[in-house]
Coordinates of C-alpha atoms in Angstrom, one line a residue:
M1 CA 145.4 85.4 131.8
D2 CA 144.8 82.4 129.4
A3 CA 143.0 80.5 132.1
A4 CA 140.7 83.5 132.7
S5 CA 140.0 83.9 129.0
G6 CA 139.2 80.2 128.7
E7 CA 136.9 80.4 131.7
E8 CA 135.1 83.5 130.2
R9 CA 134.7 81.7 126.8
G10 CA 133.3 78.7 128.6
T11 CA 130.8 80.8 130.4
T12 CA 129.8 82.6 127.2
E13 CA 129.3 79.3 125.4
R14 CA 127.2 77.9 128.2
V15 CA 125.0 81.0 128.4
L16 CA 124.4 80.8 124.6
A17 CA 123.6 77.1 125.0
L18 CA 121.1 78.0 127.8
L19 CA 119.5 80.6 125.5
G20 CA 119.2 78.0 122.7
L21 CA 117.4 75.6 125.1
L22 CA 115.0 78.3 126.3
Q23 CA 114.1 79.1 122.7
Q24 CA 113.3 75.4 122.0
R25 CA 110.7 74.8 124.6
Q26 CA 108.2 76.9 126.6
V27 CA 109.1 75.8 130.1
W28 CA 112.2 74.1 131.6
T29 CA 112.8 73.2 135.2
G30 CA 116.1 74.1 136.9
P31 CA 117.2 70.5 137.3
E32 CA 116.4 69.8 133.6
L33 CA 118.5 72.7 132.4
A34 CA 121.3 71.8 134.8
E35 CA 121.4 68.2 133.5
R36 CA 121.4 69.4 129.8
L37 CA 124.2 71.8 130.5
G38 CA 126.2 69.6 132.8
V39 CA 126.2 72.2 135.6
T40 CA 124.6 72.7 139.0
P41 CA 121.2 74.4 139.5
R42 CA 123.0 77.3 141.1
T43 CA 125.1 77.9 138.0
V44 CA 121.8 77.8 136.0
R45 CA 120.4 80.6 138.2
R46 CA 123.6 82.7 137.6
D47 CA 123.4 82.2 133.9
V48 CA 119.7 83.1 133.8
G49 CA 120.8 86.4 135.5
R50 CA 123.3 87.0 132.8
L51 CA 120.7 86.5 130.1
R52 CA 118.4 89.0 131.9
T53 CA 121.3 91.5 132.0
L54 CA 121.6 91.1 128.2
G55 CA 117.9 92.0 127.8
Y56 CA 116.3 88.5 127.6
P57 CA 113.2 88.4 129.8
V58 CA 113.6 85.0 131.5
H59 CA 110.7 84.3 133.9
A60 CA 110.9 81.9 136.8
G61 CA 107.8 80.2 138.2
Q62 CA 107.5 78.3 141.5
G63 CA 105.6 75.1 142.4
V64 CA 104.1 72.5 140.2
G65 CA 104.4 73.4 136.5
G66 CA 106.9 76.1 137.4
G67 CA 110.3 76.6 135.8
Y68 CA 112.2 78.9 133.5
R69 CA 110.4 80.5 130.6
L70 CA 111.6 82.9 127.9
G71 CA 109.0 85.7 127.6
P72 CA 108.4 88.7 125.3
G73 CA 110.4 91.8 126.1
Q74 CA 110.2 95.5 125.5
E75 CA 112.8 95.3 122.8
L76 CA 113.8 92.5 120.4
P77 CA 117.0 90.8 121.6
P78 CA 119.2 88.7 119.3
L79 CA 117.9 85.3 118.3
L80 CA 120.0 82.2 118.5
L81 CA 119.5 80.1 115.4
D82 CA 120.9 76.7 114.6
D83 CA 122.0 75.8 111.0
Q84 CA 118.6 74.6 109.8
E85 CA 116.7 77.5 111.3
A86 CA 119.2 80.0 109.8
I87 CA 118.8 78.4 106.4
A88 CA 115.0 78.5 106.6
T89 CA 115.0 82.1 107.7
A90 CA 117.3 83.3 105.0
V91 CA 115.4 81.4 102.3
S92 CA 112.1 83.0 103.5
L93 CA 113.6 86.4 103.5
L94 CA 115.2 85.9 100.0
V95 CA 111.8 84.9 98.6
G96 CA 110.1 87.8 100.3
A97 CA 112.6 90.4 99.1
G98 CA 113.1 89.1 95.6
G99 CA 109.6 88.0 94.8
A100 CA 106.4 89.9 94.2
V101 CA 105.7 90.6 97.8
T102 CA 104.4 94.1 98.1
G103 CA 105.1 96.0 101.3
A104 CA 107.0 93.3 103.1
G105 CA 109.8 93.1 100.5
D106 CA 111.9 96.1 101.8
A107 CA 111.6 94.9 105.4
A108 CA 112.6 91.4 104.3
L109 CA 115.7 92.8 102.6
R110 CA 116.7 94.9 105.6
A111 CA 116.5 91.8 107.8
L112 CA 118.3 89.6 105.3
T113 CA 121.1 92.2 105.1
K114 CA 121.6 91.9 108.9
L115 CA 121.5 88.1 108.7
D116 CA 124.0 88.1 105.8
Q117 CA 126.6 89.6 108.1
V118 CA 126.6 86.6 110.4
L119 CA 125.6 83.7 108.2
P120 CA 128.4 81.2 108.0
L121 CA 130.0 80.6 104.6
R122 CA 129.2 76.9 104.8
L123 CA 125.4 77.7 104.8
R124 CA 125.4 80.2 101.9
H125 CA 125.3 77.5 99.1
E126 CA 122.4 75.8 100.8
V127 CA 120.4 79.0 101.1
R128 CA 121.1 79.8 97.4
A129 CA 120.1 76.3 96.2
L130 CA 116.8 76.3 98.3
S131 CA 115.8 79.8 97.3
G132 CA 116.3 78.9 93.6
A133 CA 113.7 76.1 94.0
V134 CA 110.9 78.5 95.1
E135 CA 108.6 80.1 92.7
S136 CA 105.6 82.5 93.1
F137 CA 102.6 83.2 91.0
D138 CA 101.4 86.2 93.0
G139 CA 101.1 89.6 91.2
G140 CA 102.4 92.9 92.4
R141 CA 106.0 93.9 92.4
T142 CA 108.2 92.9 89.4
P143 CA 110.3 89.9 90.5
V144 CA 114.1 90.4 90.7
D145 CA 116.9 88.0 91.3
P146 CA 117.4 87.9 95.1
E147 CA 121.1 87.4 94.7
V148 CA 121.3 90.7 92.8
L149 CA 119.4 92.3 95.6
M150 CA 121.8 90.9 98.2
T151 CA 124.8 92.0 96.2
L152 CA 123.5 95.6 95.9
A153 CA 122.4 95.6 99.6
R154 CA 126.0 94.6 100.6
T155 CA 127.5 97.4 98.5
C156 CA 125.2 99.9 100.1
R157 CA 126.0 98.6 103.6
D158 CA 129.7 98.4 103.1
A159 CA 130.1 101.6 100.9
V160 CA 131.7 99.7 98.0
E161 CA 131.3 100.7 94.4
A162 CA 129.1 98.5 92.2
G163 CA 129.2 97.8 88.5
F164 CA 126.4 96.6 86.2
D165 CA 125.2 96.6 82.6
Y166 CA 122.1 98.8 82.0
P167 CA 120.0 99.7 78.9
S168 CA 120.8 103.0 77.2
G169 CA 118.8 103.5 74.1
T170 CA 119.2 100.3 72.1
A171 CA 122.5 99.3 73.7
L172 CA 123.8 98.0 77.0
R173 CA 126.3 100.2 78.8
R174 CA 128.5 99.4 81.8
R175 CA 127.7 101.7 84.7
R176 CA 130.0 102.4 87.7
V177 CA 128.2 103.8 90.7
E178 CA 128.4 104.5 94.4
P179 CA 125.3 102.7 95.8
Y180 CA 123.5 104.4 98.6
R181 CA 120.0 102.9 99.0
L182 CA 117.7 100.2 97.7
V183 CA 114.2 101.7 97.3
A184 CA 111.0 99.6 96.9
S185 CA 108.0 101.1 95.1
D186 CA 104.6 99.4 94.9
R187 CA 105.8 97.7 91.7
R188 CA 109.6 97.6 91.5
W189 CA 113.0 97.8 93.2
Y190 CA 115.3 100.7 92.5
L191 CA 118.9 101.4 93.3
F192 CA 119.6 105.0 94.3
A193 CA 123.3 105.7 93.5
Y194 CA 125.8 108.3 92.5
D195 CA 126.8 107.6 88.8
L196 CA 130.5 108.1 88.6
D197 CA 130.6 108.4 84.8
R198 CA 127.8 111.0 84.7
D199 CA 128.8 112.7 87.9
D200 CA 125.3 113.0 89.2
W201 CA 122.6 111.1 91.2
R202 CA 120.6 108.5 89.4
S203 CA 118.0 105.8 90.1
F204 CA 118.2 102.4 88.3
R205 CA 115.5 99.7 88.0
V206 CA 117.0 96.6 89.5
D207 CA 115.1 94.3 87.2
R208 CA 116.9 95.9 84.2
M209 CA 120.4 95.3 85.6
T210 CA 122.6 92.5 84.3
G211 CA 126.1 91.5 85.2
V212 CA 125.8 93.1 88.7
S213 CA 129.0 92.9 90.7
A214 CA 130.6 94.5 93.8
R215 CA 133.9 96.3 92.9
T216 CA 136.9 96.5 95.2
W217 CA 136.9 100.3 95.7
R218 CA 135.4 101.7 98.9
F219 CA 134.0 105.3 98.8
N220 CA 133.4 108.0 101.3
P221 CA 129.6 108.6 101.4
R222 CA 128.5 112.0 99.9
T223 CA 125.8 114.2 101.2
A224 CA 122.8 112.7 99.4
P225 CA 119.2 113.8 98.7
D226 CA 116.4 111.8 100.2
A227 CA 116.5 108.5 98.4
A228 CA 112.8 107.6 98.5
A229 CA 111.7 111.1 97.5
Y230 CA 114.2 111.2 94.7
V231 CA 113.2 107.8 93.3
Q232 CA 109.5 108.5 93.6
E233 CA 109.8 111.8 91.7
G234 CA 111.8 110.1 89.0
V235 CA 109.3 107.3 88.6
A236 CA 106.3 109.6 88.7
S237 CA 107.6 112.6 86.7
R238 CA 111.2 112.8 85.5
V239 CA 111.1 109.7 83.2
Y240 CA 108.3 111.3 81.1
S241 CA 108.7 113.9 78.4
H242 CA 106.1 116.1 79.9
Q243 CA 105.5 117.1 83.6
A244 CA 102.7 119.0 85.2
R245 CA 102.0 120.5 88.7
F246 CA 98.5 121.0 90.2
L247 CA 97.2 122.6 93.3
V248 CA 94.4 120.3 94.6
H249 CA 91.9 121.6 97.1
A250 CA 91.8 118.5 99.3
P251 CA 93.9 117.2 102.3
T252 CA 97.2 115.5 101.4
A253 CA 96.2 112.2 103.0
T254 CA 93.0 112.1 101.0
V255 CA 94.8 112.6 97.7
R256 CA 97.6 110.2 98.5
A257 CA 95.0 107.5 99.2
Q258 CA 93.7 108.0 95.7
I259 CA 96.9 108.1 93.7
P260 CA 99.6 105.3 93.6
A261 CA 103.0 106.6 94.7
S262 CA 104.4 105.5 91.4
A263 CA 101.9 107.7 89.5
A264 CA 102.4 111.1 91.2
V265 CA 104.2 112.9 94.0
V266 CA 101.8 114.5 96.5
R267 CA 103.2 117.3 98.7
P268 CA 101.3 119.1 101.5
R269 CA 100.3 122.8 101.0
G270 CA 98.5 123.5 104.3
D271 CA 95.8 121.4 106.0
E272 CA 93.2 121.5 103.1
Q273 CA 95.4 121.6 100.0
C274 CA 98.2 119.7 98.4
E275 CA 100.5 119.9 95.3
V276 CA 100.4 117.0 92.8
L277 CA 103.4 116.5 90.5
S278 CA 103.1 113.9 87.7
G279 CA 104.3 113.2 84.2
A280 CA 103.2 111.5 81.0
A281 CA 103.9 111.3 77.3
N282 CA 100.6 113.1 76.8
L283 CA 99.5 115.6 79.5
D284 CA 95.8 115.2 78.6
A285 CA 96.0 111.9 80.5
V286 CA 97.4 113.5 83.6
L287 CA 94.8 116.3 83.4
L288 CA 91.9 113.9 83.2
H289 CA 93.3 111.8 86.0
V290 CA 93.4 114.8 88.3
L291 CA 90.0 115.8 87.2
L292 CA 88.6 112.4 88.1
L293 CA 89.9 112.6 91.6
G294 CA 86.7 114.6 92.3
H295 CA 88.3 117.7 93.9
A296 CA 88.6 121.3 92.8
F297 CA 92.1 122.0 91.4
E298 CA 94.2 124.5 89.6
V299 CA 97.0 124.1 87.0
L300 CA 100.3 125.4 88.2
D301 CA 102.6 124.2 85.4
P302 CA 103.0 124.3 82.5
P303 CA 101.2 127.5 81.6
D304 CA 99.9 126.2 78.2
L305 CA 98.1 123.4 80.1
K306 CA 95.6 126.0 81.3
N307 CA 94.6 126.7 77.7
R308 CA 94.2 123.0 77.2
C309 CA 91.7 122.9 80.1
H310 CA 89.5 125.5 78.3
T311 CA 89.7 123.5 75.0
L312 CA 88.8 120.2 76.7
A313 CA 86.0 121.9 78.7
D314 CA 84.5 123.3 75.5
R315 CA 84.6 119.9 73.9
L316 CA 82.9 118.3 76.9
R317 CA 80.2 120.9 77.0
A318 CA 79.6 120.4 73.3
A319 CA 79.4 116.6 73.8
G320 CA 76.8 117.1 76.6
T321 CA 74.6 119.6 74.7
P322 CA 71.7 118.2 72.7
D323 CA 71.7 118.9 69.0
V324 CA 68.3 120.8 68.8
A325 CA 68.5 121.1 65.0
G326 CA 68.8 117.4 64.6
H327 CA 65.6 116.6 66.5

């Protein structure tokens, strides 16, 4: 049994070594691979078959210039990275996730979370040191500490409670949460979590967190609302003292292209209409913003905003009417 296990482990190591060679160069001849691996060409052919079974599209060409080549497949199989390649990949993902990289940041964080599961401990300090030496002057998303993002991503992945200090009025208060998702907006990162002290769902701006740590308690995930929708509604509406809803007579896709996701929630209401939910400290600003979209619309809520429409309309008409008596 031990001999069989040792033989299987030797085959696995040899197949991984073959994969590493195929990823280094475009074409290898059979004899070249056999010499590098210390085996016969027949063994190389068998190992190539094993890679194909695992989903790696290894092509074999005949004649002059022929040989084994690793080609693109229908799906993305695992990559084999050496230490330096793993460090470079992790640093690039950290910079993409933690910096002001709009759009690619959430994908970078998902990829980094997967890489984090298999990254050897001996490489982590090198990744941290190199990522700390990279700066960006690009605009867009508010930069956050990539280590904070990784800590929160791990707690979401492993269903482990998190703790952090967060502003509450003029003071910082320690929060204990069950983290569920990290959500990227066009400007900021948010943590969607269940607040254990307030017994309710909350979203937190990652750039406002300090003292972030993973706790030792695991939790059983609750039935959660849609994280992205919850965070977007909070950013666009709930954080403001006043909220308003409008029925806009234009297709949803048209209106979504006109309003940033952080400014309003746009919901479909048939093919030619949509509902817009937004908030502000002063609803005149929201009203004028919807007006300037250039579509017919109706005020749904709050009722007194309809009266405000008439007041502002009278004021605009007066501003556009010539003063006959003065001329």
